[in-house]
Coordinates of C-alpha atoms in Angstrom, one line a residue:
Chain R
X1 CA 7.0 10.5 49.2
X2 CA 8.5 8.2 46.9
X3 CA 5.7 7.4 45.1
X4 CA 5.1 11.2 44.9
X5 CA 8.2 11.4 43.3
X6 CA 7.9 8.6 41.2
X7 CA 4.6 10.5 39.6
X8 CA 6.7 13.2 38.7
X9 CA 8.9 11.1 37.2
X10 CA 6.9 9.1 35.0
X11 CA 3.6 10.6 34.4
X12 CA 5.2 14.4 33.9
X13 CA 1.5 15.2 32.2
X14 CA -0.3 14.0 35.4
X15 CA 0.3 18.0 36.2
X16 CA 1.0 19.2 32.8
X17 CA -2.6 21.7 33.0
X18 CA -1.9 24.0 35.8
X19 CA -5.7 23.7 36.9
X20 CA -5.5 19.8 37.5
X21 CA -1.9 20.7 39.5
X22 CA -4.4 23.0 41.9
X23 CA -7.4 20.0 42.0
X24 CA -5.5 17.1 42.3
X25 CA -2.6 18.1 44.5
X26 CA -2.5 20.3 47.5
X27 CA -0.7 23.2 48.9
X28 CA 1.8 22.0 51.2
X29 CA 4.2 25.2 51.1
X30 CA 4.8 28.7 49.8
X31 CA 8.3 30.1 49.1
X32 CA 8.9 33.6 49.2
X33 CA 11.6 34.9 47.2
X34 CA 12.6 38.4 48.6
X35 CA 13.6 41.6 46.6
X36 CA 17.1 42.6 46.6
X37 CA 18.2 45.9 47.5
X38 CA 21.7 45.8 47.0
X39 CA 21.9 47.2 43.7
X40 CA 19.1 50.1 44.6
X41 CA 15.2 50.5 44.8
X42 CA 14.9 49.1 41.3
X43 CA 13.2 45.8 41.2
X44 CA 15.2 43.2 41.1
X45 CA 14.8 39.5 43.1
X46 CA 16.6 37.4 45.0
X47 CA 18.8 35.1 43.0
X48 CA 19.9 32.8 46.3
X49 CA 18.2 29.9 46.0
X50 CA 15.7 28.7 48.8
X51 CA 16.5 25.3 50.9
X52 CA 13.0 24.1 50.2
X53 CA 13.2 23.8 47.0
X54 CA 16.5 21.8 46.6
X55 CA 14.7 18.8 46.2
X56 CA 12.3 19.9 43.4
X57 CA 13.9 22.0 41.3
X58 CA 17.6 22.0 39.6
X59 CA 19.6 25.4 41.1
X60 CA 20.1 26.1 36.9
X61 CA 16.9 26.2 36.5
X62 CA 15.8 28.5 39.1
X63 CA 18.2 30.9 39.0
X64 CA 17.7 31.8 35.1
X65 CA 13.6 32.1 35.7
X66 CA 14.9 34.7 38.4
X67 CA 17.8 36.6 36.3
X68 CA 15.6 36.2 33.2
X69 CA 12.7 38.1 35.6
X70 CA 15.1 40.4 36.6
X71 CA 16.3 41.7 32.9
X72 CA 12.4 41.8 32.1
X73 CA 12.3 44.7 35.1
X74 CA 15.3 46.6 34.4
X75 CA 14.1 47.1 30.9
X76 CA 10.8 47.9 32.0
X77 CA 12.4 50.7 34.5
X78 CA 14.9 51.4 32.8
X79 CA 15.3 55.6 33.0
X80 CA 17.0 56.4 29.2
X81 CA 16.4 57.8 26.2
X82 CA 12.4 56.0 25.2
X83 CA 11.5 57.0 28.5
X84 CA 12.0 60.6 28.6
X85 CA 10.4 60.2 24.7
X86 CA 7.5 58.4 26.3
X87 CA 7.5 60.8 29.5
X88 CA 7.6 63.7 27.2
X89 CA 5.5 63.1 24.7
X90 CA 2.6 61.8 26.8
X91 CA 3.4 65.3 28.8
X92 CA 2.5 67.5 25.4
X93 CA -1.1 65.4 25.0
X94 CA -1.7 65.8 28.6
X95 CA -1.4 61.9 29.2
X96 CA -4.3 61.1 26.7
X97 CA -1.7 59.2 24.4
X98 CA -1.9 56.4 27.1
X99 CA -6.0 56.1 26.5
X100 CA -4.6 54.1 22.8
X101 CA -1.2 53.2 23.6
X102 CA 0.3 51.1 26.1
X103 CA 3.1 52.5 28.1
X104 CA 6.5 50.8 27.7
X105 CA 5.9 49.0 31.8
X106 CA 2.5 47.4 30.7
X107 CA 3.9 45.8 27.6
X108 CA 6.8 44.7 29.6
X109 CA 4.4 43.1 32.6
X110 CA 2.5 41.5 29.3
X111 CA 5.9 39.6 28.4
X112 CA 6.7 38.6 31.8
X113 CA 2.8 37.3 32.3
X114 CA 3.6 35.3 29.3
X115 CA 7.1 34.2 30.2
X116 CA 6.0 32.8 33.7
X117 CA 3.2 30.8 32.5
X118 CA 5.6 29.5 30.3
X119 CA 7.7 28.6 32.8
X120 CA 4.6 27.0 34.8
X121 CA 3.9 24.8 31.9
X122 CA 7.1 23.6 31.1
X123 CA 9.4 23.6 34.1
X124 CA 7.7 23.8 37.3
X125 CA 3.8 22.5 37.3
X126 CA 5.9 18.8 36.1
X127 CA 7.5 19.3 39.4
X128 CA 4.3 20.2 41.7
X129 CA 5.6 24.1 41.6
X130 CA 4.0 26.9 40.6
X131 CA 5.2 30.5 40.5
X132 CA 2.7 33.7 41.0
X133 CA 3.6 36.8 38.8
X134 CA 5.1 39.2 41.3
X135 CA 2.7 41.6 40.3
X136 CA 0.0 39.8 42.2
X137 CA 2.0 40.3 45.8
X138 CA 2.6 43.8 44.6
X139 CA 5.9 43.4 43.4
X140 CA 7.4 42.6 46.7
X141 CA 8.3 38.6 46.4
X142 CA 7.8 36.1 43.9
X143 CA 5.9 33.0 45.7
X144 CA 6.5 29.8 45.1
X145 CA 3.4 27.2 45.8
X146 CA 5.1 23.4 46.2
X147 CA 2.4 21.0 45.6
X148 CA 2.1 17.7 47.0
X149 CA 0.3 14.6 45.5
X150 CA -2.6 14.7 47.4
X151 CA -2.4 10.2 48.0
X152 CA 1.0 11.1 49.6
X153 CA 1.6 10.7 53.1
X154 CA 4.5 13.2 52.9
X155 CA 3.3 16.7 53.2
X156 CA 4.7 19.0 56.0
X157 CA 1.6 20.7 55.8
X158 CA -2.0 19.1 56.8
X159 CA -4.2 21.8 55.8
X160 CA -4.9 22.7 52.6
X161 CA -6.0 26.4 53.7
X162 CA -3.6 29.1 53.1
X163 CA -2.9 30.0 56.9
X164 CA 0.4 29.4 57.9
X165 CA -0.3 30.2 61.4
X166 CA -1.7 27.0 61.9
X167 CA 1.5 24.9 60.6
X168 CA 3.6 26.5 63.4
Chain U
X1 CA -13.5 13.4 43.0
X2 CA -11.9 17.0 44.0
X3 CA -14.2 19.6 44.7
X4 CA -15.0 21.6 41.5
X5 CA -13.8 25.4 42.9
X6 CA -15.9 28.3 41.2
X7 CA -13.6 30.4 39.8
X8 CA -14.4 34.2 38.8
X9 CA -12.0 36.9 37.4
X10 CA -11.8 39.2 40.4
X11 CA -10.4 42.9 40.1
X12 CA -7.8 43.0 42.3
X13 CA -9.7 45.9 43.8
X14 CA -12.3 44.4 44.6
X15 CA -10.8 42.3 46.9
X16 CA -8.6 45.6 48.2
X17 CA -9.4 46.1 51.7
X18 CA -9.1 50.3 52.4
X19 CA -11.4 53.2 51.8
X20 CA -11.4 54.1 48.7
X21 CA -14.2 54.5 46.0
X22 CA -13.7 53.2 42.6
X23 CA -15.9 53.3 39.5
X24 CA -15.8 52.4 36.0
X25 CA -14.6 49.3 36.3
X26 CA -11.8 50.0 38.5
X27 CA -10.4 52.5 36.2
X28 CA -11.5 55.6 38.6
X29 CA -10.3 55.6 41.7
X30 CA -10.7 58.1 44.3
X31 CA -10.8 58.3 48.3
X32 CA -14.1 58.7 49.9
X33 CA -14.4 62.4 51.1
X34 CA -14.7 64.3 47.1
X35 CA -16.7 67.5 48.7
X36 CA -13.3 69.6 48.8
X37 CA -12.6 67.9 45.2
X38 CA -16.2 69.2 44.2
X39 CA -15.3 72.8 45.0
X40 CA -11.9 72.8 43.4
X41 CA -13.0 71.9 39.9
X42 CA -15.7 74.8 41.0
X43 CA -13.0 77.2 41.7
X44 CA -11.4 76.0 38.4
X45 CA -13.8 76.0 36.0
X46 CA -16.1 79.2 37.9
X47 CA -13.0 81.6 37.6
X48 CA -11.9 80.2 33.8
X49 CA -15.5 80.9 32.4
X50 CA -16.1 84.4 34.0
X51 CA -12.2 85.2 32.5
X52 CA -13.3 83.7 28.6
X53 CA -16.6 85.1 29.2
X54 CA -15.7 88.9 30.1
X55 CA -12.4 89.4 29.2
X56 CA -11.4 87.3 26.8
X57 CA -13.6 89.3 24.2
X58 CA -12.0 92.7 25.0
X59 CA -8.2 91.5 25.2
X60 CA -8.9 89.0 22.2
X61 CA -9.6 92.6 19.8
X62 CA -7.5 94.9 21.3
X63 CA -4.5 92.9 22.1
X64 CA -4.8 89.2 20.2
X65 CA -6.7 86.5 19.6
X66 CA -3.7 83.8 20.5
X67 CA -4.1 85.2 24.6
X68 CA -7.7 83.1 25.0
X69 CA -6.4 80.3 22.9
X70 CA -3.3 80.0 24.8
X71 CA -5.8 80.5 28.4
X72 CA -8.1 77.7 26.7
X73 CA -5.2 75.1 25.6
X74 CA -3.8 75.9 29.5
X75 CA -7.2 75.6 31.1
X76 CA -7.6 72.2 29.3
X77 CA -4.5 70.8 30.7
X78 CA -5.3 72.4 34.4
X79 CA -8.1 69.9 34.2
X80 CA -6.6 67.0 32.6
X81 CA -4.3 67.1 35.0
X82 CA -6.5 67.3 37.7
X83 CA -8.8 64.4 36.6
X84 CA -6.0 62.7 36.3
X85 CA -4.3 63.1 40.0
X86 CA -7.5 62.5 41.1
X87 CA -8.7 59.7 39.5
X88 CA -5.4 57.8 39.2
X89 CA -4.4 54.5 41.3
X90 CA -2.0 56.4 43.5
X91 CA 0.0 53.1 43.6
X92 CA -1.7 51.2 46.3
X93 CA 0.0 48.0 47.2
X94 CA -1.8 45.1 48.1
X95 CA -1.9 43.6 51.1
X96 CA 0.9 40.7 52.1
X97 CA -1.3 37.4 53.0
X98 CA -0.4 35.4 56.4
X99 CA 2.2 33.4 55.2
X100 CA 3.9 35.6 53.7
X101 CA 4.2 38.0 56.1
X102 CA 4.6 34.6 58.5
X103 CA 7.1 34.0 56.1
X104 CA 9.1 36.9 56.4
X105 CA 9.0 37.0 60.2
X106 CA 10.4 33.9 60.4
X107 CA 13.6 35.1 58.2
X108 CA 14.3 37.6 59.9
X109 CA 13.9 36.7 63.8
X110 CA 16.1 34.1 63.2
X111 CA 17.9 36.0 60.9
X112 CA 18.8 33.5 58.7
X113 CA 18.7 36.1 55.5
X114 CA 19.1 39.5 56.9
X115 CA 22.7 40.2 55.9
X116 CA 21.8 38.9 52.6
X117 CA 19.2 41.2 52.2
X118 CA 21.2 44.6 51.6
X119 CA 25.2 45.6 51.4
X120 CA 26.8 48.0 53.4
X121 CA 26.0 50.8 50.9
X122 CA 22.6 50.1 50.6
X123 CA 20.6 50.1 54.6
X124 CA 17.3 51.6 54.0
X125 CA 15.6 48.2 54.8
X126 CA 18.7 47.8 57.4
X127 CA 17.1 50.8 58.9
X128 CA 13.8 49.5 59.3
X129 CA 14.6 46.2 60.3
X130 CA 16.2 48.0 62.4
X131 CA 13.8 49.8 64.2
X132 CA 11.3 46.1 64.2
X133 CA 14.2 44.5 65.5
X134 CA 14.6 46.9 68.5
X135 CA 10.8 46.5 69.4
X136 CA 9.7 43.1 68.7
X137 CA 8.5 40.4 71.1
X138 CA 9.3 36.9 70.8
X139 CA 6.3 35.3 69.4
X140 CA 5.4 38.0 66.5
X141 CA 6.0 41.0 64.9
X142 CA 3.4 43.2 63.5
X143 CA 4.4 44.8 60.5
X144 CA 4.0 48.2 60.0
X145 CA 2.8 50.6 57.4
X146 CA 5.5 51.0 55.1
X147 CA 6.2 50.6 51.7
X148 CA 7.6 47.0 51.4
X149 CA 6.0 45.2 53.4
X150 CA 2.1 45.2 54.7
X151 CA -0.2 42.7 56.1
X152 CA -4.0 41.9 55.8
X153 CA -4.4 43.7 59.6
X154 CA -3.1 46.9 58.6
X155 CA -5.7 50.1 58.8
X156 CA -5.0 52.9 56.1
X157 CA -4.5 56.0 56.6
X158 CA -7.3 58.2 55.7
X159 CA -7.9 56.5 52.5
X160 CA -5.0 54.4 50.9
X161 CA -1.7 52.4 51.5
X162 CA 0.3 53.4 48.5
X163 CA 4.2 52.8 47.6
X164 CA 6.1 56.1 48.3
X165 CA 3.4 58.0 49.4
X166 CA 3.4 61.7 49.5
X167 CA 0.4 62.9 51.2
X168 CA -3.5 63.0 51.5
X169 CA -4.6 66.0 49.1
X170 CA -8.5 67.1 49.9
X171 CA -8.1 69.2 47.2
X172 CA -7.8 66.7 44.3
X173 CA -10.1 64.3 46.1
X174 CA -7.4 61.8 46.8
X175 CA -3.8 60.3 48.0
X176 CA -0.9 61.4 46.1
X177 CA 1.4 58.5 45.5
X178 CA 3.9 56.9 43.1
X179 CA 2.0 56.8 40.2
X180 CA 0.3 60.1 40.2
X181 CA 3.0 62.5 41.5
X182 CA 3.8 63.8 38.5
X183 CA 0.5 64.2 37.4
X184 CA -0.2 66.2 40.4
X185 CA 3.3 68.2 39.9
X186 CA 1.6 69.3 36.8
X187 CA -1.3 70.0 37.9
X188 CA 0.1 72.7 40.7
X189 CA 2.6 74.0 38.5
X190 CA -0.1 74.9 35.4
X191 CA -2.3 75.7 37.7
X192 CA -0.2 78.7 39.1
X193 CA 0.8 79.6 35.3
X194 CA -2.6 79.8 34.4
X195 CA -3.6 81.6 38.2
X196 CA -0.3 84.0 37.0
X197 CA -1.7 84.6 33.1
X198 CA -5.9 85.2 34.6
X199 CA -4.3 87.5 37.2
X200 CA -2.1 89.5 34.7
X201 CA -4.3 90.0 32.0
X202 CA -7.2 91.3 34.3
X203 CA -4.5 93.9 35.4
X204 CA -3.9 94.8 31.8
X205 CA -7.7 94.7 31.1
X206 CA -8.2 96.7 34.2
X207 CA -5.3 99.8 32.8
X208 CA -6.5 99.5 28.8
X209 CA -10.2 100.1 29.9
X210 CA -9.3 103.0 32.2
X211 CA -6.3 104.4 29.7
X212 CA -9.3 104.1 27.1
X213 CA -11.9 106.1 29.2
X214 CA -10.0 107.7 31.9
X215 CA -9.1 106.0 35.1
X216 CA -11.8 107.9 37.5
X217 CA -14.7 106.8 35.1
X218 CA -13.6 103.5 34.8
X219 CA -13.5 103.3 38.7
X220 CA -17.0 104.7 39.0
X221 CA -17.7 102.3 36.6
X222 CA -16.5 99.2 38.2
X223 CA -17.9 99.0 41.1
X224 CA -21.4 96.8 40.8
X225 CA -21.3 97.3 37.7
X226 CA -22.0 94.7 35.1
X227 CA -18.7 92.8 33.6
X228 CA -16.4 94.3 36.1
X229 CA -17.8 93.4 39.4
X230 CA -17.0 89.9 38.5
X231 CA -13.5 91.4 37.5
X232 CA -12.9 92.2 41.3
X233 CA -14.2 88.5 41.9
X234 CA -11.5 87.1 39.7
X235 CA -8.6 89.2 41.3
X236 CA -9.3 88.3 44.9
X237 CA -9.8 84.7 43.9
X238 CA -6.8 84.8 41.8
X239 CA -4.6 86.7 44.3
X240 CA -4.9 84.1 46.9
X241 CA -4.5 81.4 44.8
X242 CA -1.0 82.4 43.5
X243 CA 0.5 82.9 46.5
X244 CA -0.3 79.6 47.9
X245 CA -0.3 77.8 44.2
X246 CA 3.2 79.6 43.6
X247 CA 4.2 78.2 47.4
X248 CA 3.6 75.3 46.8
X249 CA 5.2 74.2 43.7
X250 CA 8.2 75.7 44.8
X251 CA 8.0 72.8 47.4
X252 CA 7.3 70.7 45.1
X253 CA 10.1 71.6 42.8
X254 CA 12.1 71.2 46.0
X255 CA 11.5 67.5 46.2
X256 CA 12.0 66.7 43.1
X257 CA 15.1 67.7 43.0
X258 CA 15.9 65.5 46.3
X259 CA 13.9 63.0 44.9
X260 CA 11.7 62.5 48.5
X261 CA 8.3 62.6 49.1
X262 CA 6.5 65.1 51.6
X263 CA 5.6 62.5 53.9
X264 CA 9.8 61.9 53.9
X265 CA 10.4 65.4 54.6
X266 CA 7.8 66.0 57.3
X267 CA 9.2 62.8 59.2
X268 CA 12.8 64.0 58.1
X269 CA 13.4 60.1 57.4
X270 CA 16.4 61.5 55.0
X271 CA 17.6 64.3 57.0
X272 CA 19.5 64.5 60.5
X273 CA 21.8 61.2 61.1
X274 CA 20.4 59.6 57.5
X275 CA 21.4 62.4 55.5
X276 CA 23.0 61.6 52.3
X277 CA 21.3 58.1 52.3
X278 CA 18.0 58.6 50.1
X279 CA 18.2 55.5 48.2
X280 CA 15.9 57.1 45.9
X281 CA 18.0 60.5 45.3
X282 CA 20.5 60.0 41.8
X283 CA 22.2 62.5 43.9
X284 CA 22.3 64.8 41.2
X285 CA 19.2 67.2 40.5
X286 CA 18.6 66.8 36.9
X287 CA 18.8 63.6 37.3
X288 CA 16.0 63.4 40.4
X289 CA 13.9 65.9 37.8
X290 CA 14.1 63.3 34.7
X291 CA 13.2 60.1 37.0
X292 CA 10.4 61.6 38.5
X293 CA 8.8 63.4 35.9
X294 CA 9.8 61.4 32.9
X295 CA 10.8 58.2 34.0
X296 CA 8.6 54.9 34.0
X297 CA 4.9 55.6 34.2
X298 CA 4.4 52.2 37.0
X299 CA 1.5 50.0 36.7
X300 CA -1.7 50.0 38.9
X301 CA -1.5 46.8 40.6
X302 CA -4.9 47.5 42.2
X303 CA -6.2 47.6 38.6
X304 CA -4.8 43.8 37.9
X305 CA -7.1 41.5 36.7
X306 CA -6.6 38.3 38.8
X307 CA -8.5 35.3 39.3
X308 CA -9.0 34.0 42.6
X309 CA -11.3 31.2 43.6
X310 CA -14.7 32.6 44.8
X311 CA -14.4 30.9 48.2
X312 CA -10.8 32.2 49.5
X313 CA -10.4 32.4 53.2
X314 CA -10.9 35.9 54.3
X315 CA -7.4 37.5 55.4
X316 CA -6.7 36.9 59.3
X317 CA -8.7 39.1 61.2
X318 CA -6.8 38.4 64.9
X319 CA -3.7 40.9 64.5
X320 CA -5.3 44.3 65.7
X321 CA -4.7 47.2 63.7
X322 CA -1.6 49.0 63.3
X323 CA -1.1 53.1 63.5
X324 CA -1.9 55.1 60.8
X325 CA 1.0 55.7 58.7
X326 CA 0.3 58.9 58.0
X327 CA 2.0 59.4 62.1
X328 CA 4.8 56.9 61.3
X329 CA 4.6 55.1 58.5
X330 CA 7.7 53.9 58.1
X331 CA 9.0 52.5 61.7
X332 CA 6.1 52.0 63.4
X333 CA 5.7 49.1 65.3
X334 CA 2.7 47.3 67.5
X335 CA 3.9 45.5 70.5
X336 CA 1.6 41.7 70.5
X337 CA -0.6 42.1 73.3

C-alpha cells in the first residue's frame, strides 16, 4: 500500500495516459455517486462525499467536479426563454432544423465530455481514479473506478472482473 | 507485460439488450412488430392522395388554390411527425451493471444513505423504496422496472425500457417515451386537424357539386361512379378517424397539462393517497404545456458512441427475470427464490 502510494506520489505520470491507468493497474472498486432528488427530477448528483474515497482524493476537489457537473445539467435542462426558441422553432420546420443543428442538450453533453476527461487527466488518473460520463450509466450515477497498482498487495478486491458478487 | 485488450467503438445499442430493431447506424430505431405501422402510413398517405387527386382540383378552382397547399404543407408534417415518433429513441435507458445495482442494494438495506437521498417534500423515490423495502428478503433485492434504476436481468416490456414511459403505440410502430412524446403529441393533434380539414372539405365538395347540378343528379351520380365513389371511401375513413383521433388528443392534452404519462394515469401512481405529489407536475398548466412540448429535447443515450473493450463479461445472467413493466412498472418487486 505504501509503496502504492508512494507511486502516486512521485511518479504522478506513471498514470498520466488514462489507457496505461486501465493496463497497468487494476480495478479494485467502483463508487457510485447517486442522483439527488431533493431539489426535483432535474439532474443533479450527489455532492456528499463517499468514505472510500477519503484516502484518494481531497473533499475540495471532489465536490467542485460534482457542483461543476451539476451547473453543466441545469443549463442543459434549463426550461427558459432559448428553450421555448429552440422548442418552437424546431416545431415550425417539423424538427428537420435538428438534421444541421445541434440542440442546446447535445452541445452541453459535448462540454461536459470534455470537462471530465479533463478532470481524468489532471486530477484523478494521478490518483488511480477515473470517472465515467454519467451518460454512460444513463444518467443515473456517476461511477467512480479506484485503481490499484497492480505490484500492490493492498487491493480489497482480487478479481479484476467487474462482478461485484464475487467480492461479497 | 499486460494483456493488450482489443478495443472497438461500440454503439451503445449494440450492446442494448431488449427487442428492438435499429438501422442506419443506430439512428432508426423502432420495435419489432411494424405491420400495424405499415398500414398507418397506408391509411395516411391512401386517403391524402385520393383527397389531392379528386378533390383538390375541383375545390382548388372553385374555391382557392391556398386549401391543397395548406392540406399538402399539413400532410407533410402528419408524416414528419410520424417518422419521427416512430423512428425516435423513445429514451431507453441502459441497463445498471452488477455492481452497481450491488452497489445500491447495499446502501439502502443497510440504509446507510436513504434519508439522504430525498427531503420531506420530495418522496417519489421514498415511495418506491418504499414499496422494495416492504418486500425484500435478506440476501437481495431484485430491482424492478422503473425509471431510475434497472438491472442487466430485467425483461422489457413488449419492446423497450424507456425513462417515463407512456405506452406501447402499434400504430406508430413503437414505444412512446421521453424523448418522443411530443413528437407523437404532434403527430395525433395534426393528424385530427388534417382528418377535420379532408372531412370538411369533401362535405363542401359534396354540396357545391350537387348546388351546381342539382342534389338528386348528383346522388345518381355518386354512387359507383368514377371520382365520387372514392369520395364515400374518404368520408367513412375519415369519420372514424376523427372521432377517435379527436378522443385521443383530448387525452393527450389532458396529460400535458398534469404533466403524467398514460402509463401514470392507468396505474393512478399520482392519484388516490399520492395526489398532489407528481414530482414532475409545475403544478400550474401552462407551465406542464411549455416543459413538455418546448422544453429540452433529451439526448438518446442508446445512440452514445462508447468504447468498450471487445471482450467484456456478459451481464449476470443468474437473477431471473422481472415482470413486465408495462403490469407494474414502477413497484414491482421479485421475491429471490
Amino acid at each position: 500500500m505504501l509503496c502504492c502510494f508512494t507511486v502516486f506520489i512521485f511518479c504522478p505520470t506513471q498514470f498520466h495516459n488514462l489507457q496505461e491507468l486501465r493496463h497497468s493497474a487494476s480495478l479494485a472498486n467502483k463508487v457510485f455517486i447517486q442522483r439527488d432528488y431533493s431539489e426535483g427530477t432535474t439532474c443533479r448528483f450527489q455532492t456528499k462525499f463517499p468514505s472510500e474515497l477519503e484516502s484518494r482524493i481531497e473533499l475540495t476537489l471532489f465536490e467542485e467536479t460534482v457542483k461543476t457537473l451539476n451547473n453543466f445539467y441545469a443549463e442543459a435542462e434549463k426550461i427558459g426563454g432559448q428553450s421555448y426558441l429552440e422548442g418552437c422553432l424546431a416545431c415550425a420546420t417539423a424538427y428537420l432544423i435538428f438534421l444541421c443543428m445541434e440542440t442546446r442538450y447535445e452541445k452541453v453533453l459535448k462540454k461536459i465530455a470534455k470537462y471530465i476527461q479533463e478532470q481524468n487527466e489532471k486530477i484523478y488518473a494521478p490518483r488511480g481514479l477515473l470517472i465515467t460520463d454519467p451518460i454512460e450509466r444513463g444518467m443515473r450515477v456517476i461511477e467512480i473506478s479506484i485503481y490499484e497498482d497492480r505490484g500492490s498487495s493492498g487491493s480489497s478486491s482480487g478479481s479484476s472482473s467487474v462482478s461485484g458478487s464475487t467480492a461479497r | 507485460m499486460s494483456a493488450v485488450m482489443i478495443t472497438r467503438k461500440l454503439r451503445k445499442w449494440e450492446k442494448l439488450p431488449g427487442k428492438n430493431t435499429f438501422c442506419c447506424d443506430g439512428r432508426v430505431m423502432m420495435a419489432r412488430q411494424k405491420g400495424i405501422f405499415y398500414l398507418t402510413l397506408f391509411l395516411i398517405i391512401g386517403t391524402c392522395s385520393l383527397f389531392f387527386a379528386f378533390e383538390c382540383p375541383y375545390l382548388a378552382v372553385h374555391l382557392s388554390p391556398a386549401i391543397p397547399v395548406f392540406a399538402v404543407l399539413l400532410f407533410l408534417f402528419v408524416i414528419a411527425m410520424l417518422l419521427r415518433t416512430s423512428f425516435s429513441d423513445p429514451g431507453v435507458l441502459p441497463r445498471a451493471l452488477p455492481e452497481e445495482a450491488n452497489f445500491i442494494e447495499m446502501e439502502i438495506v443497510l440504509k446507510k444513505t436513504t434519508q439522504s437521498y430525498f427531503t420531506n417534500n420530495f418522496n417519489v423515490f421514498w415511495c418506491l423504496v418504499n414499496e422494495l423495502l416492504k418486500n425484500f428478503q435478506m440476501n437481495h433485492i431484485q430491482w424492478a422496472v422503473c425509471r431510475y434504476l434497472a438491472t442487466p436481468a430485467t425483461e422489457c416490456c413488449c419492446c423497450c425500457f424507456s425513462d417515463r414511459f407512456d405506452h406501447h403505440c402499434p400504430w406508430v410502430g413503437n414505444c412512446v417515451g421521453k424523448r418522443n412524446y411530443r413528437y407523437f403529441y404532434l403527430f395525433t393533434l395534426t393528424l385530427s386537424l388534417l382528418t377535420i380539414y379532408i372531412f370538411a372539405f369533401n362535405i363542401v365538395h359534396v354540396v357545391m357539386r350537387s348546388v351546381d347540378q342539382g342534389f338528386l343528379s348528383t346522388l345518381k351520380e355518386t354512387p359507383g361512379t368514377y371520382p365520387f365513389k372514392y369520395e364515400y371511401i374518404l368520408l367513412l375513413v375519415c369519420f372514424f378517424t376523427l372521432w377517435s383521433m379527436v378522443g385521443l388528443t383530448g387525452f393527450h392534452t389532458y396529460l400535458i397539462s398534469l404533466n403524467q404519462t398514460t402509463n401514470e394515469d392507468i396505474k393512478g401512481s399520482w392519484s388516490g393517497k399520492n395526489r398532489g405529489q407528481n414530482p414532475y407536475s409545475h403544478k400550474n398548466i401552462v407551465k406542464n404545456c411549455c416543459e413538455v412540448l418546448c422544453g429540452p429535447t433529451y439526448p438518446s443515450i442508446a445512440a452514445e458512441k462508447s468504447s468498450a473493450p471487445k471482450d467484456d463479461p456478459p451481464p449476470a445472467a443468474k437473477l431471473p427475470p422481472l415482470a413486465s413493466p408495462e403490469t407494474d412498472a414502477e413497484t414491482s418487486i421479485i421475491k429471490n427464490q
